[in-house]
CSV table of C-alpha atoms in Angstrom, one decimal:
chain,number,residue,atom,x,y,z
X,1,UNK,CA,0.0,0.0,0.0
X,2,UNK,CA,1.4,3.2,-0.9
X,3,UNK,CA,0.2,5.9,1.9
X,4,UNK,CA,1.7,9.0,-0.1
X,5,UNK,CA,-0.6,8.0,-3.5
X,6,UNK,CA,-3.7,7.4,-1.2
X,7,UNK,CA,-3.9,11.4,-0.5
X,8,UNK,CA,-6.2,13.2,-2.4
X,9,UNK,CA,-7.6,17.0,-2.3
X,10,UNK,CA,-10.2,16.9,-5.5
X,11,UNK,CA,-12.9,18.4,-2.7
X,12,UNK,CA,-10.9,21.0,-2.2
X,13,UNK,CA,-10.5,22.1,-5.4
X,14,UNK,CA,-14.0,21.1,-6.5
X,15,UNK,CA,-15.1,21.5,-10.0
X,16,UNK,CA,-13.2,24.5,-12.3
X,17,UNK,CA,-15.1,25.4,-15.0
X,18,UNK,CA,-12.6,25.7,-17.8
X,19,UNK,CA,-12.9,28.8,-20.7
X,20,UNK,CA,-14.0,27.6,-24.2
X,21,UNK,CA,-14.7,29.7,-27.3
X,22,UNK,CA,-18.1,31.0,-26.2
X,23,UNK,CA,-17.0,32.1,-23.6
X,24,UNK,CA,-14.1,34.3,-25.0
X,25,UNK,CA,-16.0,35.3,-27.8
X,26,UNK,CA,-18.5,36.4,-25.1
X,27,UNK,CA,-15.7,38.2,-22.7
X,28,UNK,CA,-15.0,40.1,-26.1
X,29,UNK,CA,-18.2,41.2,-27.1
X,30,UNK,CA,-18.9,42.5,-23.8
X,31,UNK,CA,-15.4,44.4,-23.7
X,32,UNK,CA,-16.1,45.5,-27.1
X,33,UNK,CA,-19.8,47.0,-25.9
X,34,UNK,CA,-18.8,48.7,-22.8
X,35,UNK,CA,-15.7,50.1,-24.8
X,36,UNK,CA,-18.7,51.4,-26.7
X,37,UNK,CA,-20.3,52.7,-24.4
X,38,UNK,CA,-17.3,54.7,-23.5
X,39,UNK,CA,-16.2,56.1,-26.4
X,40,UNK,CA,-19.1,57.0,-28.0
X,41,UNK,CA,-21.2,58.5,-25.4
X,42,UNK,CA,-17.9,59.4,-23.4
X,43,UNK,CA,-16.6,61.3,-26.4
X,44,UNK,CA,-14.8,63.8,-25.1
X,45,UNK,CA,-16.4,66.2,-28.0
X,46,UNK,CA,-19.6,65.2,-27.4
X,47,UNK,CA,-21.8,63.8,-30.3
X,48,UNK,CA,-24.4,65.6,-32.4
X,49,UNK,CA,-27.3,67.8,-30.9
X,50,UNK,CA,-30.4,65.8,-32.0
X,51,UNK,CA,-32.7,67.2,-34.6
X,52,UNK,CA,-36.3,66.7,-34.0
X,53,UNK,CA,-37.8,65.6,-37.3
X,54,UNK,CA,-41.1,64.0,-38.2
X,55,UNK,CA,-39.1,60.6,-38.0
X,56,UNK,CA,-37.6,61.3,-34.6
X,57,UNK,CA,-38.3,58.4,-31.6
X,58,UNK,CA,-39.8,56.2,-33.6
X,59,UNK,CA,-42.7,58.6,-36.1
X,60,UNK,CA,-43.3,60.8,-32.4
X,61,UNK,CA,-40.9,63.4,-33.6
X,62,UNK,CA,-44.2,65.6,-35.8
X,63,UNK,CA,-45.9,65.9,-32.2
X,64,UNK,CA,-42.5,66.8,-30.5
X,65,UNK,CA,-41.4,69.5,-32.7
X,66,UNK,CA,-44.1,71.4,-30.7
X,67,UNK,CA,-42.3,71.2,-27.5
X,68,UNK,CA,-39.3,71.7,-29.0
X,69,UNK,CA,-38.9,75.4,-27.8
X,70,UNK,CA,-36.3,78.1,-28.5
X,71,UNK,CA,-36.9,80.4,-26.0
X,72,UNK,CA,-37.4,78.1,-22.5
X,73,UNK,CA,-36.1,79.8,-20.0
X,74,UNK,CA,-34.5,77.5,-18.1
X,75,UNK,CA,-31.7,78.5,-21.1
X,76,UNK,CA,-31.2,82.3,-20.4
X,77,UNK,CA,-27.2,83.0,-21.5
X,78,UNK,CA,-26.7,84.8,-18.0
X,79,UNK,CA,-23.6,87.3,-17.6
X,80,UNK,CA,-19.8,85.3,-17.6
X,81,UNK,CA,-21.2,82.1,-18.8
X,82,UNK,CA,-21.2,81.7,-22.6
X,83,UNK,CA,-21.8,78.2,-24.8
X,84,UNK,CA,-23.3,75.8,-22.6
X,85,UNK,CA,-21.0,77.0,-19.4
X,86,UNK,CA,-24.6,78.8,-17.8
X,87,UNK,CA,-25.8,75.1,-17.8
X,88,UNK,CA,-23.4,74.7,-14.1
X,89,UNK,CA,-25.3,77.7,-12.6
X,90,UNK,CA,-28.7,76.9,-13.8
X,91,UNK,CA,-31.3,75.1,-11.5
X,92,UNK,CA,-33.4,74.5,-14.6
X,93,UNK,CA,-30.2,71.9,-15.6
X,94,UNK,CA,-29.6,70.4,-12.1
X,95,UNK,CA,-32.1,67.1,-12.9
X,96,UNK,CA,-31.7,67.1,-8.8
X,97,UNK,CA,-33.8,70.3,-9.1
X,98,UNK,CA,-36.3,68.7,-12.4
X,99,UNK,CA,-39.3,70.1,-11.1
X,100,UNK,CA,-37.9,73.1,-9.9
X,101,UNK,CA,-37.1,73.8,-13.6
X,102,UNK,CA,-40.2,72.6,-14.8
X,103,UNK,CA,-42.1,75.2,-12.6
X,104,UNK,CA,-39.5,77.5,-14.5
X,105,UNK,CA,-40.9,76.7,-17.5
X,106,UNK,CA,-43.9,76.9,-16.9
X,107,UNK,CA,-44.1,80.7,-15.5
X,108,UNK,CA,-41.0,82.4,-17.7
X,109,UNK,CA,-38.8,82.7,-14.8
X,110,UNK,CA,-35.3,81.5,-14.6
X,111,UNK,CA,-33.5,80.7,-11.3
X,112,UNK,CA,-29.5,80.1,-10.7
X,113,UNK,CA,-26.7,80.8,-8.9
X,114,UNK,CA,-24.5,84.0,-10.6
X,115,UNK,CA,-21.1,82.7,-12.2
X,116,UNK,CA,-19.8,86.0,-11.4
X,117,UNK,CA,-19.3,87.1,-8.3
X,118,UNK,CA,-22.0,84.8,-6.5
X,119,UNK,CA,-25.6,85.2,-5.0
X,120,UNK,CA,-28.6,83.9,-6.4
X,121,UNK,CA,-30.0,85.3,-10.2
X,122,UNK,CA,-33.5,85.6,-10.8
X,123,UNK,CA,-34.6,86.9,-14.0
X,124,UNK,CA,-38.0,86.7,-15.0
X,125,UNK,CA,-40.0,86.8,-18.7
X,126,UNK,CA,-43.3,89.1,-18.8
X,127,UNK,CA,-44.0,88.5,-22.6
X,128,UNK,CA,-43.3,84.9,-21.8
X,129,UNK,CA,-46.4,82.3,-22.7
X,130,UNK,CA,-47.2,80.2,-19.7
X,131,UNK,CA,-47.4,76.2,-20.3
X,132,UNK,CA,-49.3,73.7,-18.3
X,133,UNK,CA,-47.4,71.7,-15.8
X,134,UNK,CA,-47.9,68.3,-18.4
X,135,UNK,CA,-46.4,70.3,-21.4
X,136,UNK,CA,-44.0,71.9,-19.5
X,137,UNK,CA,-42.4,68.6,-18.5
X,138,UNK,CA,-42.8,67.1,-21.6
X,139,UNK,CA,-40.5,70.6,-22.8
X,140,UNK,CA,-38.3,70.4,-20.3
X,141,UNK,CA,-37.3,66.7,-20.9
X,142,UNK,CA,-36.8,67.3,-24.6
X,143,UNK,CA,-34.6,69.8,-23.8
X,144,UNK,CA,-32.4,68.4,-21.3
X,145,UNK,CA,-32.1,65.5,-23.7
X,146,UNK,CA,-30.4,67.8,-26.7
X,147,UNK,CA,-28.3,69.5,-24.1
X,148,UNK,CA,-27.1,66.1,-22.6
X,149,UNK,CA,-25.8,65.1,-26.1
X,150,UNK,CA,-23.8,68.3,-26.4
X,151,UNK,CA,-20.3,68.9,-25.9
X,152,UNK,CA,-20.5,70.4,-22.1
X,153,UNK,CA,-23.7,68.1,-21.8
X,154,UNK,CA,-25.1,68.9,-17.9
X,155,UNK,CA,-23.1,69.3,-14.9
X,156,UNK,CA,-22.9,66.4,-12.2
X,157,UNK,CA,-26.8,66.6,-10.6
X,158,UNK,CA,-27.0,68.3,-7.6
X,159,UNK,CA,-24.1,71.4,-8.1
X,160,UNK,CA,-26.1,73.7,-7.6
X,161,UNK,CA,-26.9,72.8,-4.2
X,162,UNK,CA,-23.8,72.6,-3.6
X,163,UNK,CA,-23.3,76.2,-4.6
X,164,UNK,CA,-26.1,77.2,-2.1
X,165,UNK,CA,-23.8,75.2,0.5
X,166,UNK,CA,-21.1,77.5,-0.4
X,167,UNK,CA,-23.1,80.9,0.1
X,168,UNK,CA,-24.8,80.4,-3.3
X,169,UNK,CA,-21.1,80.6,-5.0
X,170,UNK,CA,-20.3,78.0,-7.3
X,171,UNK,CA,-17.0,76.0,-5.8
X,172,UNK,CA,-13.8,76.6,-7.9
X,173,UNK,CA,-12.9,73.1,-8.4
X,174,UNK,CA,-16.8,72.6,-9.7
X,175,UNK,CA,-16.0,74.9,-12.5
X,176,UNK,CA,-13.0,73.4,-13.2
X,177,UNK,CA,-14.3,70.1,-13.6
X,178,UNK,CA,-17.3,70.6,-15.4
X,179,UNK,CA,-15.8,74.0,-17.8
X,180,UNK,CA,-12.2,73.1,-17.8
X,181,UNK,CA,-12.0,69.1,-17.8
X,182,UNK,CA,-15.3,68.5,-19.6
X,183,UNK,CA,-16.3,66.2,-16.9
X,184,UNK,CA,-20.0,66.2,-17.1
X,185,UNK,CA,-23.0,63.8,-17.2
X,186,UNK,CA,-22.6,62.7,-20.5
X,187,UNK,CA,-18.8,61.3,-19.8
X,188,UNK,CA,-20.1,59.8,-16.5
X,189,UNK,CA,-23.4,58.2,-18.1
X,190,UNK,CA,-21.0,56.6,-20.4
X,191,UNK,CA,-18.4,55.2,-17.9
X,192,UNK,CA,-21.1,53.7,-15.7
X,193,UNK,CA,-23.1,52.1,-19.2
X,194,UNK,CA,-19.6,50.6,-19.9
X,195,UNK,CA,-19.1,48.9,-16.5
X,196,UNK,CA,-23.5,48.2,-16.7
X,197,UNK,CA,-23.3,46.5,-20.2
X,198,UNK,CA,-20.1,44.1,-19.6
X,199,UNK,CA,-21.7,42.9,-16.1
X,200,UNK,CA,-24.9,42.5,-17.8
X,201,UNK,CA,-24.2,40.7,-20.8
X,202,UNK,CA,-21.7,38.2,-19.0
X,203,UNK,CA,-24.3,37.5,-16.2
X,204,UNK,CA,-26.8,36.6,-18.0
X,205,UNK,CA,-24.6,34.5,-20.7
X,206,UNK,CA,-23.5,32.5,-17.8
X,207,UNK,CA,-27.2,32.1,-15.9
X,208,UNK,CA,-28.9,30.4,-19.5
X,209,UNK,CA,-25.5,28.7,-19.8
X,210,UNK,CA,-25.3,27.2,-16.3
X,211,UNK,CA,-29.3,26.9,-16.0
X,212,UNK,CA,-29.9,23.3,-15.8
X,213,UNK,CA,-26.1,22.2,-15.5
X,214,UNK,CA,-25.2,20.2,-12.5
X,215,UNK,CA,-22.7,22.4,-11.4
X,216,UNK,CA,-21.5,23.9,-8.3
X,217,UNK,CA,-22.7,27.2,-7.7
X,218,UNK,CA,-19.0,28.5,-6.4
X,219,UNK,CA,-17.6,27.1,-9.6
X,220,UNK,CA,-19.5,29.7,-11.4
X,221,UNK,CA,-19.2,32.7,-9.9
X,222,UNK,CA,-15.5,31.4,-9.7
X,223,UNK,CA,-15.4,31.5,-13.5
X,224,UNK,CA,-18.1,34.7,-13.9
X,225,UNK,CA,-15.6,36.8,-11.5
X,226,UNK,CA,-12.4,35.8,-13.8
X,227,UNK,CA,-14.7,36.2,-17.3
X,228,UNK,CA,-15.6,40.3,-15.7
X,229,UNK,CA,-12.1,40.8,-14.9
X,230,UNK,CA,-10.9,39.8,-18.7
X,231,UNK,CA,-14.0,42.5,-20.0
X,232,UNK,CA,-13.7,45.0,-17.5
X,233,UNK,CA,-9.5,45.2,-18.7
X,234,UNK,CA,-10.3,45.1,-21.9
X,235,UNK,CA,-12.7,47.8,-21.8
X,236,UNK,CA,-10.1,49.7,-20.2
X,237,UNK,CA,-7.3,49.4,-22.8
X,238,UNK,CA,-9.6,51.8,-24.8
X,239,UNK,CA,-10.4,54.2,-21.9
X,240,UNK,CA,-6.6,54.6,-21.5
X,241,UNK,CA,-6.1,55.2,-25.6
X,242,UNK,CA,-9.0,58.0,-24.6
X,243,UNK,CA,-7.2,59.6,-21.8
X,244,UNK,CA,-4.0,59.5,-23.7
X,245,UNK,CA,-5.2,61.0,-27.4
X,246,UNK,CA,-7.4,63.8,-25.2
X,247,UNK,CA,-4.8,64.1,-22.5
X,248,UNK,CA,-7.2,64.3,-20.0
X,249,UNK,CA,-7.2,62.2,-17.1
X,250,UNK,CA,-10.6,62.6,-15.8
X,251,UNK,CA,-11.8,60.8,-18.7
X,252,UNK,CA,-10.6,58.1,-16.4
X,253,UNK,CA,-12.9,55.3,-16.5
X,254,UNK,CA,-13.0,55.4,-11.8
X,255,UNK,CA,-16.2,53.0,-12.0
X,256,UNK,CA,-14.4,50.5,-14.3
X,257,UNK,CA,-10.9,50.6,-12.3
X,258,UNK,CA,-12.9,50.1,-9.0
X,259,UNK,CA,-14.4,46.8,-10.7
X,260,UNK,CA,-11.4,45.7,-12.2
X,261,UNK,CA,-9.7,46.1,-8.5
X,262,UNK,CA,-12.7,44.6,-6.9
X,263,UNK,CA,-12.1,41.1,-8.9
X,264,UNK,CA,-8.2,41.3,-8.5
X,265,UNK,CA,-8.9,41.4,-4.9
X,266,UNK,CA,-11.8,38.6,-4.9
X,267,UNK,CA,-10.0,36.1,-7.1
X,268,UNK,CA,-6.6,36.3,-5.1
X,269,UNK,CA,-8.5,36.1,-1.9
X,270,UNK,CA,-9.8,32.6,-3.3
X,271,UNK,CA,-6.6,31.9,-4.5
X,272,UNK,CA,-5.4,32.5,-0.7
X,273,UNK,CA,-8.4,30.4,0.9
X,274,UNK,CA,-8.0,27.7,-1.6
X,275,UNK,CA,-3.9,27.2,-0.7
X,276,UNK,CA,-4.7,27.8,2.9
X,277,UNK,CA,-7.2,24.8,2.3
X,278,UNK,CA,-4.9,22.8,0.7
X,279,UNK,CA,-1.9,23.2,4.0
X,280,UNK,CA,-4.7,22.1,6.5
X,281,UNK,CA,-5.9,19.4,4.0
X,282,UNK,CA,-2.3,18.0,3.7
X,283,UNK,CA,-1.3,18.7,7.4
X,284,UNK,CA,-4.1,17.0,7.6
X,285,UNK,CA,-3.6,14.0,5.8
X,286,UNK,CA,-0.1,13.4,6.7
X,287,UNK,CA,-1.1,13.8,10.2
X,288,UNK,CA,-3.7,10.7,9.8
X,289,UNK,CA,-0.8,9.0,7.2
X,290,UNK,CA,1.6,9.2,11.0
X,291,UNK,CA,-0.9,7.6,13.1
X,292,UNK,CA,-1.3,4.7,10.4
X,293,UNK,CA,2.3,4.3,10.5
X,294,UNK,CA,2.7,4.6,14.0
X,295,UNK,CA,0.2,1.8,14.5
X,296,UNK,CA,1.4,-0.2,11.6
X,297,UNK,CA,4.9,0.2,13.9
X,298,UNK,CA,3.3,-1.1,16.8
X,299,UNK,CA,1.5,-4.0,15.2
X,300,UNK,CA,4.8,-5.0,14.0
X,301,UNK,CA,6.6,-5.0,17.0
X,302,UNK,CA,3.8,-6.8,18.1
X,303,UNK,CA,4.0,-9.3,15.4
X,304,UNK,CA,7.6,-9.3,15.9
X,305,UNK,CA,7.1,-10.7,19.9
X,306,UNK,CA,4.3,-13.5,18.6
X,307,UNK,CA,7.2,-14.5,16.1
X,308,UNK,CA,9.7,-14.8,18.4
X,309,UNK,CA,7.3,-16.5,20.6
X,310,UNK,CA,6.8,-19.3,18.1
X,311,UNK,CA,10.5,-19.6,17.1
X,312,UNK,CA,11.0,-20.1,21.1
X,313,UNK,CA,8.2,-22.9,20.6
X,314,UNK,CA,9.7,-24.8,18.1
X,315,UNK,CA,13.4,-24.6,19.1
X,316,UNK,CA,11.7,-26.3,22.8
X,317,UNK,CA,9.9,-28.8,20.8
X,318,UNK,CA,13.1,-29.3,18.7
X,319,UNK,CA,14.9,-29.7,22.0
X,320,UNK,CA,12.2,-31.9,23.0
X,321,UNK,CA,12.8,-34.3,20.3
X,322,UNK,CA,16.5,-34.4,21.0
X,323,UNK,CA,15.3,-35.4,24.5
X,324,UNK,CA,13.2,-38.2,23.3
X,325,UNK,CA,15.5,-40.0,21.2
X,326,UNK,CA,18.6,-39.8,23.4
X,327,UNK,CA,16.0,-41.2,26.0
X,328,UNK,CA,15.2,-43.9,23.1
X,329,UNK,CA,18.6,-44.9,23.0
X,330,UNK,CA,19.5,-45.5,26.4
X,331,UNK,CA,16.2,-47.5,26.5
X,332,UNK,CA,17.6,-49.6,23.7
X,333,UNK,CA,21.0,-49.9,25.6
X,334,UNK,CA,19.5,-50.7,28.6
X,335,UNK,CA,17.0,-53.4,27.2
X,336,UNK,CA,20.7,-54.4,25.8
X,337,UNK,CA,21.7,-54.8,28.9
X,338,UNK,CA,18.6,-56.5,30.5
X,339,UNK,CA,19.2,-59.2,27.8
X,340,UNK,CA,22.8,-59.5,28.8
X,341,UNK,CA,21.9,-60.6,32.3
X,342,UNK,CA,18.8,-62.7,31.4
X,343,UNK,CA,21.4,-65.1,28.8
X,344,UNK,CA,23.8,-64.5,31.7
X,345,UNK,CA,21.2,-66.3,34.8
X,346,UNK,CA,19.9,-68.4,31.9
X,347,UNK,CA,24.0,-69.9,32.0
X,348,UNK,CA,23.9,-70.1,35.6
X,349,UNK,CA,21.1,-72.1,35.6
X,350,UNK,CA,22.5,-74.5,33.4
X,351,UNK,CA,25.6,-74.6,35.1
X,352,UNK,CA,23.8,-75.5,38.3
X,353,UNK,CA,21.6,-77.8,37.1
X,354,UNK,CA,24.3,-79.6,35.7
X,355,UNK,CA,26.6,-79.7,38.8
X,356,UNK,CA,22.9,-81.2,40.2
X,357,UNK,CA,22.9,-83.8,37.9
X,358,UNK,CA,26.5,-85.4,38.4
């Protein structure tokens, strides 16, 4: 029996669930789609301002061109904020403050914080016609929508409260990001779709995949975890050529890096728990292997007294022998020697009977 070969560990390493074509074509569509996602609606130029035609969403754009306005006020070009820079200070583009903007709309008034020298700035439009609450949603949604394809897109929600925070002064490094660095909800929208699509898609590949396969459920999300981490990278690769041709680094994917250091983390902590698994198994196992050996030592010795035992045994019943025939032989001498004597008194006998007779 060979101790060492009986060892096994297949339960701790249980079933691994090896890559095959699908599954890398898979981990590079994914990539491929969030990189998409990225670079397209990421574009650090923006993409084009839709135009509302009769063919627009679908055969709806004829009734939208109605609520397609050019004068909403939620829009006013205020003093020190030229392009779409006023979108920062406007409430009307906060989608924190939606309804806010919508009541804007509504009434002709427009409500911000001042890009120059702070305070709130009210301005309000008497020859303006005032909308319903239902249209003026419907306006101020179609609107927000052309502006989010834009170039400067809309700020981060909810910097304009933060300028009320701040004494209803817009914070410097706000401006910088949002007029500066171009870092706006567009570029954000299109990080977060990038990480959304690539967890989507291979999710639910590997759920119909793995639906009515008898396989362990840690396997998978073993093999789903390494499958994101492949997507996630290479979705990154094209974030980086981004940052690098614009040469600016908050068009750093941060969603997709924290995801990609999320499953770096996850698989080498099962790396760790599977080795630390393996030293107990093995210490373990060679800890049981000892205890075999030590009794297999002690039934030898054992075996080694009993077999001493019966070599004692035989060499007495050896001895024994020897015994009985030496005691054989002096029985034959001695029956010799009986017959000696009897043939000896037999001759006496004679010898008197003789000296009798004469």
């Amino acid at each position: 029996m060979n101790l060492i070969d009986d060892i096994s560990f297949d339960h701790i390493h249980g079933t691994e669930l090896p890559f095959d074509k699908w599954d890398w074509i898979m981990m590079v569509l994914s990539g491929t789609a969030g990189a998409l996602c990225d670079l397209v609606i990421g574009h650090p130029r923006g993409m084009e301002e839709p135009k509302i035609t009769n063919s627009s969403f679908g055969g709806l754009g004829e009734q939208l061109k109605q609520y397609d306005l050019k004068n909403n006020p939620i829009d006013f070009q205020e003093p020190g904020a030229f392009g779409g820079d006023h979108r920062l200070y406007s409430y009307g583009h906060d989608l924190f403050r939606f309804f806010e903007g919508v009541r804007q709309t509504m009434f002709g008034e427009y409500a911000g914080v001042s890009s120059v020298g702070g305070g709130e700035l009210i301005k309000e439009f008497p020859a303006y016609e005032q909308l319903d609450f239902g249209t003026a949603v419907i306006v101020n949604l179609l609107h927000l929508f052309k502006d989010f394809c834009t170039v400067r897109s809309l700020p981060i929600p909810g910097m304009t409260i933060l300028a009320n925070l701040n004494g209803d002064e817009m914070p410097a490094f706000a401006e910088k990001l949002y007029i500066e660095h171009g870092f706006n909800l567009r570029i954000v929208t299109g990080q977060a779709l990038s990480v959304a699509a690539i967890e989507t898609m291979l999710r639910v590949y590997l759920f119909i995949r793995y639906l009515r396969a008898d396989v362990p459920k840690e396997a998978i999300q073993s093999k789903c975890r390494k499958m994101l981490l492949f997507s996630h990278s290479f979705a990154m690769l094209f974030n980086l050529g981004k940052v690098v041709i614009s040469k600016n680094p908050f068009m750093l994917n941060i969603p997709q890096l924290i995801m990609i250091a999320k499953y770096c983390v996850q698989i080498a902590r099962e790396s760790m728990d599977i080795r630390k698994q393996l030293i107990t198994a093995k210490q373990l196992s060679f800890a049981g292997q000892e205890r075999d050996l030590l009794a297999l030592y002690e039934n030898a010795a054992v075996m080694d007294s009993i077999h001493n035992v019966y070599e004692e045994t035989i060499q007495g019943y050896a001895d024994m022998q020897k015994d009985q025939e030496s005691i054989g032989l002096s029985n034959l001498k001695v029956a010799g020697r009986l017959g000696s004597v009897s043939d000896t008194y037999a001759e006496v006998l004679r010898l008197l009977e003789r000296r009798k007779g004469e």
